[in-house]
Amino acid sequence: MYKRIMVPTDASEYSRRSLIAALELARKFQGEVVLLFVTYTPEAYWGYNPAYTIEVSKEQIEETAEQTLMATLEGIDVGDVPLKKKKIPGHPSSVILEEIGNENIDLVVMGSHGYGPIAGTVLGSVSQRVLRKSTCPVLIVK
């Protein structure tokens, strides 16, 4: 049923809980987990404009992505569940929605909110957008 499960992560506690839930489902259905980190870029916030002076190197993006993936996985037993790690720059909700199709995802498991730019909302803006626009089921973990 749920053979390909995506877990978008920002290394928040909600993301870690989502990964644990996804691993349980993957074990039950003999599936695999795609752990996705989307690196915000200045263009993702404001669109491309050469006048912006914010410079972020590819090395910085790669380092942040790798640290986030490692922090998400820290202390969590993946066991025998196949796990694919992906790091993609862009706007999180847009990339997540695109990757659902690219990876033939059957289920997205994501936190109710994370470390996004606006904290304290009942359901994070990324979670809301993915929930509304996803072509597959979305499980929101609190």
Coordinates of N, CA and C in Angstrom, one line a residue:
M1 N 0.8 -1.2 0.0 CA 0.0 0.0 0.0 C 0.9 1.3 0.0
Y2 N 1.6 1.5 1.1 CA 2.5 2.6 1.2 C 3.9 2.2 1.0
K3 N 4.4 2.0 -0.3 CA 5.7 1.5 -0.6 C 6.7 2.6 -0.5
R4 N 6.4 3.8 -0.9 CA 7.3 4.9 -1.0 C 6.8 6.1 -0.1
I5 N 7.5 6.3 1.0 CA 7.0 7.3 2.0 C 8.0 8.4 2.1
M6 N 7.6 9.6 1.9 CA 8.5 10.8 1.9 C 8.3 11.5 3.3
V7 N 9.5 11.8 3.9 CA 9.5 12.6 5.1 C 10.3 13.8 4.9
P8 N 9.6 15.0 4.7 CA 10.3 16.2 4.6 C 10.9 16.6 6.0
T9 N 12.1 17.1 6.1 CA 12.6 17.4 7.4 C 13.3 18.7 7.5
D10 N 13.2 19.3 8.7 CA 14.0 20.5 9.0 C 14.7 20.2 10.4
A11 N 14.8 19.0 10.8 CA 15.4 18.5 12.0 C 14.7 18.9 13.3
S12 N 13.5 19.5 13.1 CA 12.7 19.8 14.3 C 12.2 18.5 15.0
E13 N 11.7 18.7 16.2 CA 11.2 17.5 16.9 C 10.0 16.9 16.1
Y14 N 9.2 17.7 15.5 CA 8.1 17.3 14.7 C 8.6 16.4 13.5
S15 N 9.7 16.8 12.9 CA 10.2 16.1 11.8 C 10.8 14.7 12.2
R16 N 11.4 14.7 13.4 CA 11.9 13.5 13.9 C 10.8 12.5 14.3
R17 N 9.7 13.0 14.9 CA 8.5 12.2 15.1 C 7.9 11.6 13.9
S18 N 7.9 12.5 12.8 CA 7.4 12.0 11.5 C 8.3 10.9 11.0
L19 N 9.6 11.0 11.1 CA 10.4 9.9 10.6 C 10.2 8.6 11.3
I20 N 10.0 8.7 12.6 CA 9.7 7.5 13.4 C 8.4 6.8 12.9
A21 N 7.4 7.7 12.7 CA 6.1 7.1 12.3 C 6.2 6.5 10.9
A22 N 7.0 7.2 10.0 CA 7.2 6.7 8.6 C 8.0 5.4 8.6
L23 N 8.9 5.3 9.5 CA 9.7 4.0 9.6 C 8.8 2.9 10.0
E24 N 7.9 3.1 11.0 CA 7.0 2.1 11.4 C 6.1 1.6 10.3
L25 N 5.6 2.6 9.5 CA 4.7 2.3 8.3 C 5.5 1.5 7.3
A26 N 6.7 2.0 7.0 CA 7.6 1.3 6.0 C 7.9 -0.1 6.4
R27 N 8.1 -0.4 7.7 CA 8.3 -1.8 8.1 C 7.0 -2.6 7.9
K28 N 5.9 -2.0 8.2 CA 4.6 -2.7 8.1 C 4.3 -3.1 6.7
F29 N 4.6 -2.2 5.7 CA 4.2 -2.4 4.3 C 5.4 -2.7 3.5
Q30 N 6.6 -3.1 4.1 CA 7.8 -3.4 3.3 C 8.1 -2.3 2.3
G31 N 8.1 -1.1 2.8 CA 8.3 0.1 2.0 C 9.7 0.7 2.2
E32 N 9.9 1.8 1.6 CA 11.1 2.6 1.8 C 10.8 4.0 2.1
V33 N 11.7 4.7 2.7 CA 11.5 6.1 3.1 C 12.5 7.0 2.4
V34 N 11.9 8.1 1.9 CA 12.7 9.2 1.2 C 12.7 10.3 2.2
L35 N 13.9 10.6 2.8 CA 14.1 11.7 3.7 C 14.6 12.9 2.9
L36 N 13.7 14.0 2.9 CA 14.0 15.1 2.1 C 14.2 16.4 2.9
F37 N 15.4 17.0 2.6 CA 15.6 18.4 3.2 C 15.7 19.4 2.1
V38 N 14.9 20.4 2.2 CA 14.8 21.5 1.2 C 15.5 22.7 1.8
T39 N 16.6 23.1 1.1 CA 17.4 24.3 1.6 C 16.8 25.6 1.0
Y40 N 16.3 26.4 1.9 CA 15.8 27.7 1.4 C 17.0 28.5 0.7
T41 N 16.7 29.1 -0.4 CA 17.6 30.0 -1.0 C 17.0 31.4 -1.1
P42 N 17.8 32.4 -1.2 CA 17.2 33.8 -1.3 C 16.2 33.8 -2.4
E43 N 16.4 33.1 -3.5 CA 15.4 33.1 -4.6 C 14.1 32.5 -4.2
A44 N 14.2 31.5 -3.3 CA 13.0 30.8 -2.8 C 12.1 31.8 -2.0
Y45 N 12.7 32.7 -1.3 CA 12.0 33.7 -0.5 C 11.4 34.8 -1.4
W46 N 12.2 35.4 -2.3 CA 11.9 36.6 -3.0 C 11.9 36.5 -4.5
G47 N 12.2 35.4 -5.1 CA 12.3 35.3 -6.5 C 13.7 35.7 -6.9
Y48 N 14.1 35.4 -8.1 CA 15.5 35.8 -8.6 C 15.6 37.3 -8.9
N49 N 16.6 37.9 -8.4 CA 16.9 39.3 -8.7 C 18.3 39.5 -8.5
P50 N 19.1 39.9 -9.5 CA 20.6 40.0 -9.3 C 20.9 41.2 -8.4
A51 N 20.0 42.0 -8.0 CA 20.3 43.1 -7.0 C 20.4 42.6 -5.6
Y52 N 19.9 41.4 -5.3 CA 20.1 40.9 -4.0 C 21.5 40.6 -3.7
T53 N 22.0 41.0 -2.5 CA 23.4 40.8 -2.1 C 23.6 39.7 -1.2
I54 N 22.6 38.9 -1.0 CA 22.7 37.7 -0.1 C 23.5 36.6 -0.9
E55 N 24.6 36.2 -0.4 CA 25.4 35.2 -1.1 C 25.5 34.0 -0.2
V56 N 25.1 32.9 -0.7 CA 25.2 31.6 0.0 C 25.9 30.6 -1.0
S57 N 27.0 30.1 -0.5 CA 27.8 29.2 -1.4 C 27.1 27.8 -1.4
K58 N 27.4 27.1 -2.5 CA 26.9 25.7 -2.6 C 27.5 24.9 -1.5
E59 N 28.7 25.2 -1.0 CA 29.3 24.4 0.1 C 28.5 24.6 1.4
Q60 N 28.1 25.9 1.6 CA 27.3 26.2 2.8 C 25.9 25.5 2.7
I61 N 25.3 25.5 1.6 CA 24.0 24.8 1.4 C 24.2 23.3 1.6
E62 N 25.2 22.7 1.1 CA 25.5 21.3 1.2 C 25.7 20.9 2.7
E63 N 26.5 21.8 3.3 CA 26.9 21.5 4.7 C 25.6 21.6 5.6
T64 N 24.8 22.6 5.4 CA 23.6 22.8 6.2 C 22.6 21.6 6.0
A65 N 22.5 21.2 4.7 CA 21.6 20.0 4.4 C 22.1 18.8 5.0
E66 N 23.4 18.5 5.0 CA 24.0 17.3 5.5 C 23.8 17.3 7.1
Q67 N 24.0 18.4 7.7 CA 23.9 18.5 9.2 C 22.4 18.3 9.6
T68 N 21.5 18.8 8.8 CA 20.1 18.7 9.1 C 19.6 17.2 8.9
L69 N 20.1 16.5 7.9 CA 19.8 15.1 7.7 C 20.3 14.3 8.9
M70 N 21.6 14.6 9.2 CA 22.2 13.8 10.3 C 21.5 14.1 11.6
A71 N 21.1 15.3 11.9 CA 20.4 15.7 13.1 C 19.0 15.0 13.2
T72 N 18.4 14.9 12.0 CA 17.1 14.2 12.0 C 17.2 12.7 12.3
L73 N 18.3 12.1 11.8 CA 18.5 10.7 12.0 C 19.1 10.3 13.4
E74 N 19.7 11.3 14.0 CA 20.4 11.0 15.3 C 19.6 10.3 16.3
G75 N 20.1 9.1 16.7 CA 19.4 8.3 17.7 C 18.2 7.5 17.3
I76 N 17.8 7.6 16.0 CA 16.7 6.9 15.5 C 17.2 5.6 14.7
D77 N 16.6 4.5 15.1 CA 17.0 3.2 14.5 C 16.2 3.0 13.2
V78 N 17.0 3.1 12.1 CA 16.4 2.9 10.8 C 16.2 1.4 10.5
G79 N 17.1 0.7 11.1 CA 17.0 -0.8 10.9 C 17.2 -1.2 9.5
D80 N 16.3 -2.1 9.0 CA 16.4 -2.6 7.7 C 15.5 -1.9 6.7
V81 N 15.0 -0.7 7.0 CA 14.2 0.0 6.1 C 15.1 0.8 5.1
P82 N 14.9 0.6 3.8 CA 15.7 1.3 2.9 C 15.4 2.8 3.0
L83 N 16.5 3.6 3.1 CA 16.3 5.1 3.3 C 17.1 5.8 2.2
K84 N 16.5 6.7 1.6 CA 17.1 7.5 0.5 C 17.1 8.9 1.1
K85 N 18.3 9.6 1.1 CA 18.4 11.0 1.6 C 18.5 11.9 0.4
K86 N 17.7 12.9 0.4 CA 17.7 13.9 -0.7 C 17.9 15.3 -0.1
K87 N 18.7 16.1 -0.8 CA 18.9 17.5 -0.5 C 18.7 18.4 -1.7
I88 N 17.7 19.2 -1.7 CA 17.3 20.0 -2.8 C 17.1 21.5 -2.4
P89 N 17.7 22.4 -3.1 CA 17.5 23.9 -2.8 C 16.1 24.3 -3.4
G90 N 15.5 25.3 -2.7 CA 14.3 25.9 -3.3 C 13.3 26.2 -2.1
H91 N 12.1 26.4 -2.5 CA 11.0 26.7 -1.5 C 10.4 25.3 -1.0
P92 N 10.4 25.1 0.3 CA 10.0 23.7 0.8 C 8.7 23.2 0.2
S93 N 7.6 23.9 0.3 CA 6.4 23.3 -0.2 C 6.4 23.0 -1.7
S94 N 7.0 23.9 -2.5 CA 7.0 23.7 -3.9 C 7.9 22.4 -4.2
V95 N 9.0 22.3 -3.6 CA 9.9 21.2 -3.8 C 9.3 19.9 -3.4
I96 N 8.7 19.9 -2.2 CA 8.0 18.7 -1.7 C 6.9 18.2 -2.7
L97 N 6.1 19.1 -3.1 CA 5.0 18.8 -4.1 C 5.6 18.3 -5.4
E98 N 6.7 18.8 -5.8 CA 7.3 18.4 -7.1 C 7.9 17.0 -6.9
E99 N 8.5 16.7 -5.7 CA 9.2 15.5 -5.5 C 8.2 14.3 -5.3
I100 N 7.0 14.6 -4.9 CA 5.9 13.6 -4.8 C 5.8 12.9 -6.1
G101 N 5.8 13.7 -7.2 CA 5.7 13.1 -8.5 C 7.0 12.5 -9.0
N102 N 8.1 13.2 -8.8 CA 9.4 12.7 -9.2 C 9.7 11.3 -8.6
E103 N 9.4 11.1 -7.3 CA 9.8 9.9 -6.6 C 8.6 8.9 -6.5
N104 N 7.5 9.2 -7.2 CA 6.3 8.3 -7.1 C 6.0 8.0 -5.7
I105 N 5.8 9.0 -4.9 CA 5.5 8.9 -3.4 C 4.1 8.4 -3.2
D106 N 3.9 7.5 -2.3 CA 2.5 7.0 -2.0 C 2.0 7.7 -0.7
L107 N 2.9 8.2 0.1 CA 2.4 8.8 1.4 C 3.5 9.8 1.8
V108 N 3.1 11.0 2.2 CA 4.0 12.0 2.8 C 3.7 12.0 4.3
V109 N 4.7 11.9 5.1 CA 4.6 12.0 6.6 C 5.4 13.2 7.0
M110 N 4.7 14.2 7.6 CA 5.4 15.4 7.9 C 4.9 16.0 9.2
G111 N 5.7 16.8 9.9 CA 5.4 17.5 11.1 C 4.3 18.5 10.9
S112 N 3.6 18.8 12.0 CA 2.5 19.8 12.0 C 3.1 21.2 11.8
H113 N 4.3 21.4 12.3 CA 5.0 22.6 12.1 C 6.5 22.4 12.5
G114 N 7.4 23.3 12.0 CA 8.8 23.1 12.3 C 9.5 24.4 12.6
Y115 N 10.7 24.5 12.0 CA 11.5 25.7 12.3 C 11.3 26.8 11.2
G116 N 10.1 26.8 10.6 CA 9.9 27.8 9.5 C 10.1 29.2 9.9
P117 N 10.0 30.1 9.0 CA 10.2 31.6 9.2 C 9.2 32.1 10.2
I118 N 8.0 31.6 10.3 CA 7.0 32.1 11.2 C 6.6 31.0 12.2
A119 N 7.0 31.1 13.4 CA 6.7 30.0 14.4 C 5.4 30.3 15.1
G120 N 4.9 29.2 15.7 CA 3.7 29.4 16.6 C 2.4 29.2 15.9
T121 N 2.3 28.9 14.7 CA 1.0 28.7 14.0 C 0.5 27.3 14.4
V122 N -0.8 27.1 14.3 CA -1.4 25.8 14.6 C -0.9 24.7 13.6
L123 N -0.9 25.0 12.4 CA -0.3 24.1 11.4 C 0.6 25.0 10.5
G124 N 1.8 24.6 10.3 CA 2.8 25.3 9.6 C 2.4 25.6 8.2
S125 N 2.8 26.7 7.6 CA 2.4 27.0 6.2 C 2.9 26.0 5.2
V126 N 4.0 25.4 5.4 CA 4.5 24.3 4.5 C 3.6 23.1 4.6
S127 N 3.2 22.7 5.8 CA 2.3 21.6 6.0 C 1.0 21.9 5.4
Q128 N 0.5 23.1 5.6 CA -0.8 23.4 5.1 C -0.8 23.3 3.5
R129 N 0.2 23.9 2.9 CA 0.2 23.9 1.4 C 0.3 22.5 0.9
V130 N 1.2 21.7 1.5 CA 1.4 20.3 1.0 C 0.1 19.5 1.2
L131 N -0.6 19.7 2.4 CA -1.8 19.0 2.7 C -2.9 19.3 1.6
R132 N -3.0 20.6 1.2 CA -4.0 21.1 0.3 C -3.7 20.6 -1.2
K133 N -2.4 20.6 -1.5 CA -2.1 20.4 -3.0 C -1.5 19.0 -3.3
S134 N -1.3 18.2 -2.3 CA -0.6 16.9 -2.6 C -1.5 16.0 -3.4
T135 N -0.9 15.2 -4.3 CA -1.6 14.2 -5.1 C -1.7 12.9 -4.4
C136 N -1.1 12.8 -3.2 CA -1.1 11.5 -2.4 C -1.5 11.8 -1.0
P137 N -1.8 10.8 -0.2 CA -2.2 11.1 1.2 C -1.1 11.7 1.9
V138 N -1.4 12.6 2.9 CA -0.5 13.2 3.8 C -0.9 13.0 5.2
L139 N 0.1 12.5 6.0 CA -0.1 12.2 7.4 C 0.6 13.3 8.2
I140 N -0.1 14.1 9.0 CA 0.5 15.1 9.8 C 0.7 14.6 11.2
V141 N 2.0 14.7 11.6 CA 2.4 14.2 13.0 C 2.6 15.4 13.9
K142 N 1.9 15.3 15.1 CA 2.1 16.4 16.1 C 3.1 16.0 17.1

